[in-house]
Amino acid sequence: MSELIDTEYREVAMRVLDDEELYRLELKHIFARAWTAVAHEDEIPDVGDYVLRYVGEDELIISRGENGEITAALNVCSHRGVKVCRFEAGNAKTFQCSYHGWVYKSDGSFRAAPMAREVMQGTLRSKAELSLLRARTDTYLGMVFATFDESAPSLREYLGPIAWYTDLMFGRTDSGMTVLGHPQRFTIQANWKSAAEQLAGDVLHTGFLHRALTELGIVTMNDEMPDHMLGVSASFQGHFSRCFDLRKGHYISGQSGKDVTNLSLMERLRLIPPPGMSVDMVDQLESRFDEGQLRVLAEWTPQECVIFPNVVGLAMPFQMADGSASAFFSWRSLVPKGPHQFEIVHWTMVERDASQELRDSVNMMTTTTFGSGGFIEADDSDTWPQQAKSARGVMGAQRKLRYQAITGESRPHDWPGPGQIYPGIAKDDAQWNWWLRYLEFMEGRPW
């Protein structure tokens, strides 16, 4: 690893975007250990509902049992290794392997083999030992996370202080958020780390790669200080959240330049509700968050997060063609499919109590900006493959990804949020923290 990641000069060899051996080690040391998002609980609302999802390249059956518990069972028959479930989603009480007919309950427990009197499963292993391998599961704000590591901390411990910010993005109302249908799934011909490390703190590219945002007037850009780069980055063990400076209101049409200094925090939030919320929802914020969180929500709204290694949250204000406020909301998982491609699993989120008009607006904005047909997604999905192609050359593999624009941890005296804090213009600090956490996992010392 020391040949690939230079901690003194904050450089990463581009070979990490192409190396087959490294990729196999990532599956073992990262994806078999870290907590990662696999589904939303509203995708499987009823007993027996299930979906198939991946952790690394291991396919899981995510199902809801009779007691309402959500389980994740490896889709690999304990007899001869064939899939026991071949449908992407459905409802089933049991799963039967098509090879030799072994049957499992929906939670993966072994039930029976054919010709029960003949004991075709043998007697050397107990029925419990012949069950499908189960991952640990937990939910956070409706998202189902899984890990295969029995020694891993609880999901909440794993998130640590970054949950202070992600709660402000996805946990703002009593009813919470729901998912609009099953997620989009599409493949990018690039290495999964290109997307993960970019989304863990690279704000600079927005004004250049996503120049359409500037041309549409959604963000402003000038040579002296690009508005969209101002804010505060919070980091913790590779997790990341970016809080954008909204005090001038330049993200909201018609609010730029308004003097709100004499208004209370709740009055400000009623004047400019957080993205994706309607005015009638705002009063719920006061009972859910402390004063520090309300101030961040009113003045520095968190709009982007990464949960290491590969889970991304987006909660960004947007505006309709007529200038009215809207937003795009998404959880997404970057699922590796080899060193040269990965799949984006893209959930569109909306407040559960949102009006149909607000649902339609958020759905349209999320679909047209991100996802398989999104105009922002189109920029990224062209750039990441370019990095992959560069890394395949003999000389290109030796070139470096550099993270030498350093702000340094510097907590403003009045900043209420936890974590490692990097205020001002976004630089490379949080992205480099992602790589340091990657290094810890790859060296076998994540906890």
Tab-separated table of C-alpha atoms in Angstrom:
chain	number	residue	atom	x	y	z
A	1	MET	CA	0.000	0.000	0.000
A	2	SER	CA	2.936	2.339	0.617
A	3	GLU	CA	3.704	2.112	-3.113
A	4	LEU	CA	0.191	3.319	-3.921
A	5	ILE	CA	-0.579	5.929	-1.249
A	6	ASP	CA	2.066	8.460	-0.261
A	7	THR	CA	0.940	9.950	3.051
A	8	GLU	CA	3.798	12.495	3.156
A	9	TYR	CA	2.985	14.162	-0.163
A	10	ARG	CA	-0.752	13.299	-0.125
A	11	GLU	CA	-0.597	11.477	-3.449
A	12	VAL	CA	-2.276	8.329	-4.755
A	13	ALA	CA	-0.934	6.324	-7.703
A	14	MET	CA	-3.458	6.111	-10.532
A	15	ARG	CA	-2.846	2.378	-10.573
A	16	VAL	CA	-5.479	2.127	-7.801
A	17	LEU	CA	-8.119	2.734	-10.510
A	18	ASP	CA	-7.052	-0.295	-12.577
A	19	ASP	CA	-5.317	-2.941	-10.466
A	20	GLU	CA	-7.105	-6.344	-10.402
A	21	GLU	CA	-5.216	-7.657	-7.363
A	22	LEU	CA	-5.983	-4.496	-5.396
A	23	TYR	CA	-9.651	-4.839	-6.322
A	24	ARG	CA	-9.835	-8.356	-4.876
A	25	LEU	CA	-8.276	-7.054	-1.662
A	26	GLU	CA	-10.882	-4.260	-1.519
A	27	LEU	CA	-13.691	-6.802	-1.630
A	28	LYS	CA	-12.113	-8.615	1.324
A	29	HIS	CA	-10.877	-5.747	3.471
A	30	ILE	CA	-13.512	-3.079	2.760
A	31	PHE	CA	-16.769	-4.485	1.409
A	32	ALA	CA	-16.793	-7.577	3.613
A	33	ARG	CA	-16.345	-5.350	6.665
A	34	ALA	CA	-17.814	-1.846	6.281
A	35	TRP	CA	-21.470	-0.908	6.737
A	36	THR	CA	-23.032	-0.150	3.363
A	37	ALA	CA	-26.556	0.717	2.181
A	38	VAL	CA	-28.499	-2.006	0.379
A	39	ALA	CA	-32.183	-0.970	0.348
A	40	HIS	CA	-34.856	1.305	1.758
A	41	GLU	CA	-37.291	-0.286	4.192
A	42	ASP	CA	-40.272	1.014	2.174
A	43	GLU	CA	-39.181	-1.186	-0.743
A	44	ILE	CA	-40.183	-4.204	1.344
A	45	PRO	CA	-43.202	-3.016	3.352
A	46	ASP	CA	-45.017	-6.359	3.772
A	47	VAL	CA	-44.108	-9.715	5.303
A	48	GLY	CA	-42.337	-11.828	2.668
A	49	ASP	CA	-41.310	-8.872	0.483
A	50	TYR	CA	-37.739	-9.026	-0.759
A	51	VAL	CA	-35.240	-7.372	-3.103
A	52	LEU	CA	-31.844	-8.558	-4.343
A	53	ARG	CA	-28.907	-6.211	-3.733
A	54	TYR	CA	-25.117	-6.382	-3.588
A	55	VAL	CA	-22.411	-5.770	-1.008
A	56	GLY	CA	-19.279	-5.744	-3.110
A	57	GLU	CA	-19.894	-8.663	-5.465
A	58	ASP	CA	-21.846	-10.705	-2.900
A	59	GLU	CA	-25.560	-10.791	-3.686
A	60	LEU	CA	-27.949	-10.510	-0.736
A	61	ILE	CA	-31.648	-11.275	-0.339
A	62	ILE	CA	-33.044	-8.358	1.653
A	63	SER	CA	-36.366	-9.536	3.072
A	64	ARG	CA	-38.974	-8.725	5.711
A	65	GLY	CA	-39.803	-11.580	8.074
A	66	GLU	CA	-43.003	-12.484	9.888
A	67	ASN	CA	-42.057	-10.387	12.900
A	68	GLY	CA	-41.295	-7.371	10.700
A	69	GLU	CA	-37.535	-7.850	11.074
A	70	ILE	CA	-35.416	-7.058	8.027
A	71	THR	CA	-32.773	-9.658	7.221
A	72	ALA	CA	-29.996	-9.953	4.657
A	73	ALA	CA	-29.078	-13.480	3.523
A	74	LEU	CA	-26.332	-14.372	1.067
A	75	ASN	CA	-27.914	-15.651	-2.157
A	76	VAL	CA	-25.664	-18.730	-2.269
A	77	CYS	CA	-27.080	-22.195	-1.561
A	78	SER	CA	-25.296	-23.941	1.311
A	79	HIS	CA	-25.265	-27.192	-0.687
A	80	ARG	CA	-23.504	-26.492	-3.995
A	81	GLY	CA	-23.372	-22.707	-4.246
A	82	VAL	CA	-26.170	-21.931	-6.746
A	83	LYS	CA	-28.486	-18.944	-6.334
A	84	VAL	CA	-31.667	-19.724	-4.401
A	85	CYS	CA	-33.442	-16.579	-5.643
A	86	ARG	CA	-33.348	-15.368	-9.248
A	87	PHE	CA	-35.873	-12.535	-9.248
A	88	GLU	CA	-34.925	-8.906	-8.550
A	89	ALA	CA	-37.901	-8.313	-6.245
A	90	GLY	CA	-41.048	-10.064	-5.098
A	91	ASN	CA	-42.806	-11.749	-2.198
A	92	ALA	CA	-42.015	-15.262	-1.024
A	93	LYS	CA	-42.298	-17.383	2.100
A	94	THR	CA	-39.460	-19.654	1.001
A	95	PHE	CA	-36.667	-19.865	-1.567
A	96	GLN	CA	-35.812	-23.140	-3.308
A	97	CYS	CA	-32.540	-23.867	-5.065
A	98	SER	CA	-33.158	-24.978	-8.647
A	99	TYR	CA	-30.159	-27.333	-8.591
A	100	HIS	CA	-30.972	-29.876	-5.869
A	101	GLY	CA	-34.132	-28.438	-4.351
A	102	TRP	CA	-32.897	-27.316	-0.943
A	103	VAL	CA	-35.445	-24.955	0.639
A	104	TYR	CA	-34.829	-21.933	2.837
A	105	LYS	CA	-37.157	-19.650	4.752
A	106	SER	CA	-37.340	-16.003	3.710
A	107	ASP	CA	-34.787	-15.067	6.381
A	108	GLY	CA	-32.301	-17.641	5.005
A	109	SER	CA	-32.899	-20.347	7.608
A	110	PHE	CA	-32.531	-23.874	6.241
A	111	ARG	CA	-35.929	-25.591	6.102
A	112	ALA	CA	-35.586	-28.895	4.248
A	113	ALA	CA	-33.954	-30.928	1.507
A	114	PRO	CA	-35.968	-33.190	-0.837
A	115	MET	CA	-36.865	-36.718	0.325
A	116	ALA	CA	-36.785	-35.753	3.973
A	117	ARG	CA	-36.768	-39.391	5.189
A	118	GLU	CA	-33.506	-39.919	3.336
A	119	VAL	CA	-31.902	-36.928	5.131
A	120	MET	CA	-30.347	-35.669	1.912
A	121	GLN	CA	-28.603	-32.862	3.784
A	122	GLY	CA	-26.708	-35.425	5.845
A	123	THR	CA	-26.157	-35.387	9.598
A	124	LEU	CA	-22.676	-33.893	9.855
A	125	ARG	CA	-24.031	-30.333	10.037
A	126	SER	CA	-27.003	-29.012	11.986
A	127	LYS	CA	-29.844	-27.266	10.194
A	128	ALA	CA	-28.637	-23.974	11.669
A	129	GLU	CA	-25.203	-24.544	10.144
A	130	LEU	CA	-26.795	-25.208	6.735
A	131	SER	CA	-28.697	-21.912	6.674
A	132	LEU	CA	-27.736	-19.179	4.236
A	133	LEU	CA	-25.011	-16.904	5.548
A	134	ARG	CA	-26.608	-13.836	7.087
A	135	ALA	CA	-25.173	-10.354	7.272
A	136	ARG	CA	-25.827	-8.018	10.174
A	137	THR	CA	-28.442	-5.395	9.323
A	138	ASP	CA	-29.554	-2.103	10.798
A	139	THR	CA	-31.557	0.868	9.561
A	140	TYR	CA	-30.738	4.552	9.533
A	141	LEU	CA	-33.419	7.062	8.528
A	142	GLY	CA	-35.203	4.310	6.599
A	143	MET	CA	-32.129	3.031	4.755
A	144	VAL	CA	-31.126	-0.589	5.365
A	145	PHE	CA	-27.396	-1.102	5.931
A	146	ALA	CA	-25.533	-4.414	6.059
A	147	THR	CA	-22.132	-5.703	7.119
A	148	PHE	CA	-20.574	-9.171	7.254
A	149	ASP	CA	-18.178	-8.212	10.057
A	150	GLU	CA	-19.377	-9.470	13.440
A	151	SER	CA	-16.750	-7.328	15.158
A	152	ALA	CA	-17.829	-4.089	13.468
A	153	PRO	CA	-19.280	-1.391	15.728
A	154	SER	CA	-23.013	-0.691	15.614
A	155	LEU	CA	-24.184	1.340	12.643
A	156	ARG	CA	-24.762	4.419	14.785
A	157	GLU	CA	-21.272	4.121	16.267
A	158	TYR	CA	-19.876	3.654	12.769
A	159	LEU	CA	-21.549	6.884	11.597
A	160	GLY	CA	-20.339	8.762	14.669
A	161	PRO	CA	-20.630	12.557	14.588
A	162	ILE	CA	-21.386	12.664	10.854
A	163	ALA	CA	-24.971	11.648	11.733
A	164	TRP	CA	-25.364	15.113	13.297
A	165	TYR	CA	-25.309	16.450	9.726
A	166	THR	CA	-27.037	13.642	7.839
A	167	ASP	CA	-29.951	13.850	10.294
A	168	LEU	CA	-30.407	17.425	9.029
A	169	MET	CA	-30.589	16.112	5.462
A	170	PHE	CA	-32.816	13.049	5.784
A	171	GLY	CA	-34.307	13.053	9.296
A	172	ARG	CA	-36.106	16.388	9.512
A	173	THR	CA	-39.740	15.378	10.033
A	174	ASP	CA	-41.619	13.088	12.400
A	175	SER	CA	-42.821	10.851	9.551
A	176	GLY	CA	-39.429	10.778	7.857
A	177	MET	CA	-38.683	10.317	4.196
A	178	THR	CA	-39.844	7.628	1.806
A	179	VAL	CA	-38.519	6.276	-1.458
A	180	LEU	CA	-40.300	6.857	-4.752
A	181	GLY	CA	-40.375	3.340	-6.165
A	182	HIS	CA	-37.442	0.994	-6.579
A	183	PRO	CA	-34.060	2.575	-7.332
A	184	GLN	CA	-32.559	3.218	-10.722
A	185	ARG	CA	-29.547	1.008	-11.407
A	186	PHE	CA	-27.014	1.768	-14.131
A	187	THR	CA	-23.405	0.888	-14.852
A	188	ILE	CA	-20.443	3.258	-15.296
A	189	GLN	CA	-17.300	2.029	-17.072
A	190	ALA	CA	-14.903	3.222	-14.385
A	191	ASN	CA	-13.503	2.292	-10.983
A	192	TRP	CA	-15.862	2.801	-8.025
A	193	LYS	CA	-13.268	4.876	-6.147
A	194	SER	CA	-13.352	7.637	-8.777
A	195	ALA	CA	-16.924	8.422	-7.788
A	196	ALA	CA	-16.550	7.766	-4.050
A	197	GLU	CA	-13.550	10.011	-3.454
A	198	GLN	CA	-14.912	12.799	-5.666
A	199	LEU	CA	-18.197	12.901	-3.806
A	200	ALA	CA	-16.307	12.900	-0.498
A	201	GLY	CA	-15.320	16.532	-0.832
A	202	ASP	CA	-14.553	17.706	-4.376
A	203	VAL	CA	-16.554	20.920	-4.711
A	204	LEU	CA	-14.181	22.692	-7.127
A	205	HIS	CA	-15.218	20.563	-10.114
A	206	THR	CA	-18.814	21.811	-9.871
A	207	GLY	CA	-18.064	25.180	-11.449
A	208	PHE	CA	-16.181	23.616	-14.349
A	209	LEU	CA	-17.395	20.102	-15.090
A	210	HIS	CA	-20.989	21.070	-14.233
A	211	ARG	CA	-20.796	24.459	-15.871
A	212	ALA	CA	-24.443	24.158	-16.892
A	213	LEU	CA	-25.311	24.934	-13.269
A	214	THR	CA	-23.597	28.290	-13.655
A	215	GLU	CA	-25.096	28.976	-17.067
A	216	LEU	CA	-28.572	28.283	-15.687
A	217	GLY	CA	-27.935	30.684	-12.806
A	218	ILE	CA	-28.348	27.980	-10.157
A	219	VAL	CA	-24.903	28.699	-8.728
A	220	THR	CA	-22.798	31.785	-9.291
A	221	MET	CA	-19.149	31.782	-10.293
A	222	ASN	CA	-16.588	34.551	-10.324
A	223	ASP	CA	-12.815	34.609	-10.375
A	224	GLU	CA	-12.418	36.001	-6.888
A	225	MET	CA	-14.614	33.663	-4.834
A	226	PRO	CA	-17.057	31.181	-6.374
A	227	ASP	CA	-20.184	31.331	-4.238
A	228	HIS	CA	-20.859	27.612	-4.393
A	229	MET	CA	-17.452	26.817	-2.886
A	230	LEU	CA	-18.083	28.720	0.342
A	231	GLY	CA	-19.164	26.711	3.340
A	232	VAL	CA	-17.980	24.232	5.933
A	233	SER	CA	-16.812	20.650	5.405
A	234	ALA	CA	-17.190	18.135	8.220
A	235	SER	CA	-15.238	14.883	8.187
A	236	PHE	CA	-14.999	11.810	10.417
A	237	GLN	CA	-13.169	8.564	9.620
A	238	GLY	CA	-13.721	8.927	5.885
A	239	HIS	CA	-17.345	10.083	6.222
A	240	PHE	CA	-18.102	13.548	4.905
A	241	SER	CA	-20.716	16.288	4.874
A	242	ARG	CA	-20.623	19.629	3.094
A	243	CYS	CA	-22.587	22.543	4.517
A	244	PHE	CA	-23.015	25.305	1.944
A	245	ASP	CA	-23.137	28.943	3.028
A	246	LEU	CA	-26.726	30.034	2.361
A	247	ARG	CA	-26.725	33.256	4.368
A	248	LYS	CA	-27.006	35.364	1.221
A	249	GLY	CA	-29.798	33.175	-0.111
A	250	HIS	CA	-28.161	32.898	-3.512
A	251	TYR	CA	-29.381	29.328	-3.997
A	252	ILE	CA	-33.018	30.380	-3.717
A	253	SER	CA	-34.589	32.459	-6.475
A	254	GLY	CA	-35.925	35.755	-5.211
A	255	GLN	CA	-34.216	35.557	-1.787
A	256	SER	CA	-30.741	36.824	-2.665
A	257	GLY	CA	-29.712	39.842	-0.634
A	258	LYS	CA	-32.641	39.752	1.806
A	259	ASP	CA	-31.764	40.970	5.285
A	260	VAL	CA	-32.710	38.173	7.666
A	261	THR	CA	-30.460	39.170	10.574
A	262	ASN	CA	-33.374	40.375	12.697
A	263	LEU	CA	-35.337	37.149	12.237
A	264	SER	CA	-35.215	34.188	14.615
A	265	LEU	CA	-33.902	30.878	13.318
A	266	MET	CA	-37.410	29.470	12.979
A	267	GLU	CA	-38.582	32.609	11.192
A	268	ARG	CA	-35.729	32.240	8.725
A	269	LEU	CA	-36.609	28.583	8.170
A	270	ARG	CA	-40.241	29.487	7.544
A	271	LEU	CA	-39.152	32.177	5.076
A	272	ILE	CA	-36.813	29.804	3.241
A	273	PRO	CA	-37.700	26.168	4.143
A	274	PRO	CA	-34.904	23.620	3.841
A	275	PRO	CA	-34.806	21.996	0.403
A	276	GLY	CA	-37.620	19.540	-0.187
A	277	MET	CA	-39.745	20.808	2.705
A	278	SER	CA	-42.949	22.815	2.557
A	279	VAL	CA	-43.681	25.642	4.999
A	280	ASP	CA	-46.214	23.544	6.926
A	281	MET	CA	-43.482	21.014	7.817
A	282	VAL	CA	-41.026	23.527	9.249
A	283	ASP	CA	-42.460	23.674	12.775
A	284	GLN	CA	-41.447	20.020	13.285
A	285	LEU	CA	-37.792	21.032	13.125
A	286	GLU	CA	-37.890	22.809	16.481
A	287	SER	CA	-38.731	19.645	18.411
A	288	ARG	CA	-36.265	17.452	16.519
A	289	PHE	CA	-33.079	19.541	16.601
A	290	ASP	CA	-31.152	21.659	19.056
A	291	GLU	CA	-30.371	25.325	18.488
A	292	GLY	CA	-27.003	24.588	16.892
A	293	GLN	CA	-28.531	22.238	14.346
A	294	LEU	CA	-31.306	24.735	13.576
A	295	ARG	CA	-28.711	27.420	12.927
A	296	VAL	CA	-26.759	25.176	10.577
A	297	LEU	CA	-29.986	24.220	8.817
A	298	ALA	CA	-30.970	27.876	8.391
A	299	GLU	CA	-27.587	29.263	7.397
A	300	TRP	CA	-25.337	26.404	6.269
A	301	THR	CA	-27.693	23.702	5.037
A	302	PRO	CA	-25.898	20.316	4.631
A	303	GLN	CA	-26.437	19.262	1.026
A	304	GLU	CA	-24.035	16.414	0.394
A	305	CYS	CA	-22.682	13.532	2.438
A	306	VAL	CA	-20.655	10.363	2.026
A	307	ILE	CA	-20.760	7.412	4.384
A	308	PHE	CA	-17.505	5.525	3.886
A	309	PRO	CA	-16.834	3.728	1.674
A	310	ASN	CA	-19.507	4.048	-1.009
A	311	VAL	CA	-22.808	5.545	0.213
A	312	VAL	CA	-23.746	9.032	-0.989
A	313	GLY	CA	-26.528	11.367	0.085
A	314	LEU	CA	-27.666	14.429	-1.888
A	315	ALA	CA	-30.162	16.964	-0.546
A	316	MET	CA	-29.754	20.051	-2.700
A	317	PRO	CA	-32.019	23.009	-3.412
A	318	PHE	CA	-32.970	23.534	-7.015
A	319	GLN	CA	-35.484	25.636	-8.864
A	320	MET	CA	-38.108	24.992	-11.460
A	321	ALA	CA	-38.117	26.732	-14.837
A	322	ASP	CA	-40.511	29.362	-13.440
A	323	GLY	CA	-38.124	30.124	-10.560
A	324	SER	CA	-40.122	28.342	-7.860
A	325	ALA	CA	-38.136	26.406	-5.258
A	326	SER	CA	-37.619	22.669	-5.613
A	327	ALA	CA	-34.909	20.172	-4.688
A	328	PHE	CA	-33.271	16.909	-5.611
A	329	PHE	CA	-33.003	14.200	-2.970
A	330	SER	CA	-31.190	10.922	-3.311
A	331	TRP	CA	-29.423	8.167	-1.479
A	332	ARG	CA	-27.058	6.231	-3.722
A	333	SER	CA	-24.683	3.309	-3.428
A	334	LEU	CA	-21.593	2.808	-5.611
A	335	VAL	CA	-21.414	-0.965	-6.085
A	336	PRO	CA	-18.170	-2.352	-7.567
A	337	LYS	CA	-18.443	-4.739	-10.514
A	338	GLY	CA	-14.752	-5.345	-11.101
A	339	PRO	CA	-11.867	-2.862	-11.240
A	340	HIS	CA	-13.189	-1.312	-14.460
A	341	GLN	CA	-16.887	-0.765	-13.785
A	342	PHE	CA	-19.358	-0.075	-11.004
A	343	GLU	CA	-23.110	0.170	-10.643
A	344	ILE	CA	-24.888	3.212	-9.226
A	345	VAL	CA	-27.981	2.312	-7.213
A	346	HIS	CA	-29.972	5.544	-7.070
A	347	TRP	CA	-32.943	6.005	-4.723
A	348	THR	CA	-35.154	9.088	-5.164
A	349	MET	CA	-36.337	10.338	-1.767
A	350	VAL	CA	-39.140	12.647	-0.659
A	351	GLU	CA	-40.736	13.661	2.626
A	352	ARG	CA	-43.409	11.092	3.454
A	353	ASP	CA	-45.982	13.810	4.189
A	354	ALA	CA	-45.181	15.895	1.109
A	355	SER	CA	-48.045	17.031	-1.070
A	356	GLN	CA	-48.420	15.417	-4.472
A	357	GLU	CA	-47.239	18.650	-6.058
A	358	LEU	CA	-44.045	18.634	-3.976
A	359	ARG	CA	-43.511	14.908	-4.650
A	360	ASP	CA	-43.806	15.478	-8.373
A	361	SER	CA	-41.436	18.447	-8.243
A	362	VAL	CA	-38.736	16.619	-6.253
A	363	ASN	CA	-39.142	13.514	-8.397
A	364	MET	CA	-38.711	15.473	-11.617
A	365	MET	CA	-35.719	17.445	-10.320
A	366	THR	CA	-33.976	14.359	-8.962
A	367	THR	CA	-34.529	12.463	-12.201
A	368	THR	CA	-33.422	15.258	-14.516
A	369	THR	CA	-30.287	16.184	-12.540
A	370	PHE	CA	-28.999	12.818	-11.295
A	371	GLY	CA	-29.810	9.246	-12.213
A	372	SER	CA	-29.397	7.562	-15.593
A	373	GLY	CA	-30.906	10.512	-17.488
A	374	GLY	CA	-29.609	13.354	-15.329
A	375	PHE	CA	-27.695	16.188	-16.929
A	376	ILE	CA	-25.314	16.434	-13.953
A	377	GLU	CA	-24.805	12.670	-13.952
A	378	ALA	CA	-23.888	12.839	-17.646
A	379	ASP	CA	-20.872	15.030	-16.825
A	380	ASP	CA	-19.520	12.722	-14.128
A	381	SER	CA	-20.197	9.516	-16.027
A	382	ASP	CA	-18.059	10.862	-18.877
A	383	THR	CA	-15.202	11.991	-16.624
A	384	TRP	CA	-14.722	8.899	-14.438
A	385	PRO	CA	-14.162	6.596	-17.447
A	386	GLN	CA	-11.484	9.010	-18.671
A	387	GLN	CA	-9.601	8.427	-15.427
A	388	ALA	CA	-9.988	4.671	-15.864
A	389	LYS	CA	-8.552	4.794	-19.385
A	390	SER	CA	-5.626	6.920	-18.235
A	391	ALA	CA	-4.809	4.431	-15.470
A	392	ARG	CA	-4.490	1.520	-17.935
A	393	GLY	CA	-1.390	2.916	-19.611
A	394	VAL	CA	2.037	1.894	-18.354
A	395	MET	CA	3.008	5.506	-17.744
A	396	GLY	CA	-0.488	6.637	-16.800
A	397	ALA	CA	-0.666	4.084	-13.963
A	398	GLN	CA	2.393	5.737	-12.405
A	399	ARG	CA	0.909	9.235	-12.439
A	400	LYS	CA	-0.590	10.620	-9.248
A	401	LEU	CA	-3.923	11.788	-7.915
A	402	ARG	CA	-2.876	14.787	-5.815
A	403	TYR	CA	-4.575	16.201	-2.700
A	404	GLN	CA	-2.244	19.054	-1.799
A	405	ALA	CA	-4.679	21.972	-1.521
A	406	ILE	CA	-4.885	22.055	2.259
A	407	THR	CA	-7.155	24.134	4.464
A	408	GLY	CA	-6.203	22.380	7.661
A	409	GLU	CA	-8.602	21.637	10.479
A	410	SER	CA	-9.793	24.956	11.881
A	411	ARG	CA	-13.044	25.052	13.835
A	412	PRO	CA	-14.739	28.483	13.914
A	413	HIS	CA	-15.386	29.466	17.535
A	414	ASP	CA	-19.144	29.515	16.952
A	415	TRP	CA	-19.454	26.365	14.846
A	416	PRO	CA	-21.832	24.002	16.711
A	417	GLY	CA	-21.306	20.797	14.736
A	418	PRO	CA	-18.954	17.902	15.585
A	419	GLY	CA	-16.218	16.212	13.544
A	420	GLN	CA	-13.081	17.500	11.844
A	421	ILE	CA	-14.079	20.922	10.533
A	422	TYR	CA	-12.702	22.710	7.450
A	423	PRO	CA	-14.303	26.132	6.910
A	424	GLY	CA	-14.218	28.455	3.922
A	425	ILE	CA	-13.455	27.530	0.350
A	426	ALA	CA	-13.527	23.785	-0.269
A	427	LYS	CA	-10.097	22.204	-0.729
A	428	ASP	CA	-8.735	18.637	-0.580
A	429	ASP	CA	-8.882	17.918	3.157
A	430	ALA	CA	-12.014	15.767	3.285
A	431	GLN	CA	-11.107	13.807	0.167
A	432	TRP	CA	-7.704	13.030	1.631
A	433	ASN	CA	-9.394	11.846	4.834
A	434	TRP	CA	-11.387	9.418	2.685
A	435	TRP	CA	-8.130	7.983	1.318
A	436	LEU	CA	-6.628	7.719	4.818
A	437	ARG	CA	-9.668	5.725	5.937
A	438	TYR	CA	-9.348	3.571	2.817
A	439	LEU	CA	-5.729	2.892	3.796
A	440	GLU	CA	-6.767	1.893	7.336
A	441	PHE	CA	-9.243	-0.650	6.002
A	442	MET	CA	-6.821	-2.038	3.445
A	443	GLU	CA	-4.166	-2.496	6.143
A	444	GLY	CA	-6.678	-4.359	8.302
A	445	ARG	CA	-7.106	-1.796	11.070
A	446	PRO	CA	-10.551	-0.187	10.593
A	447	TRP	CA	-11.820	-0.402	14.179
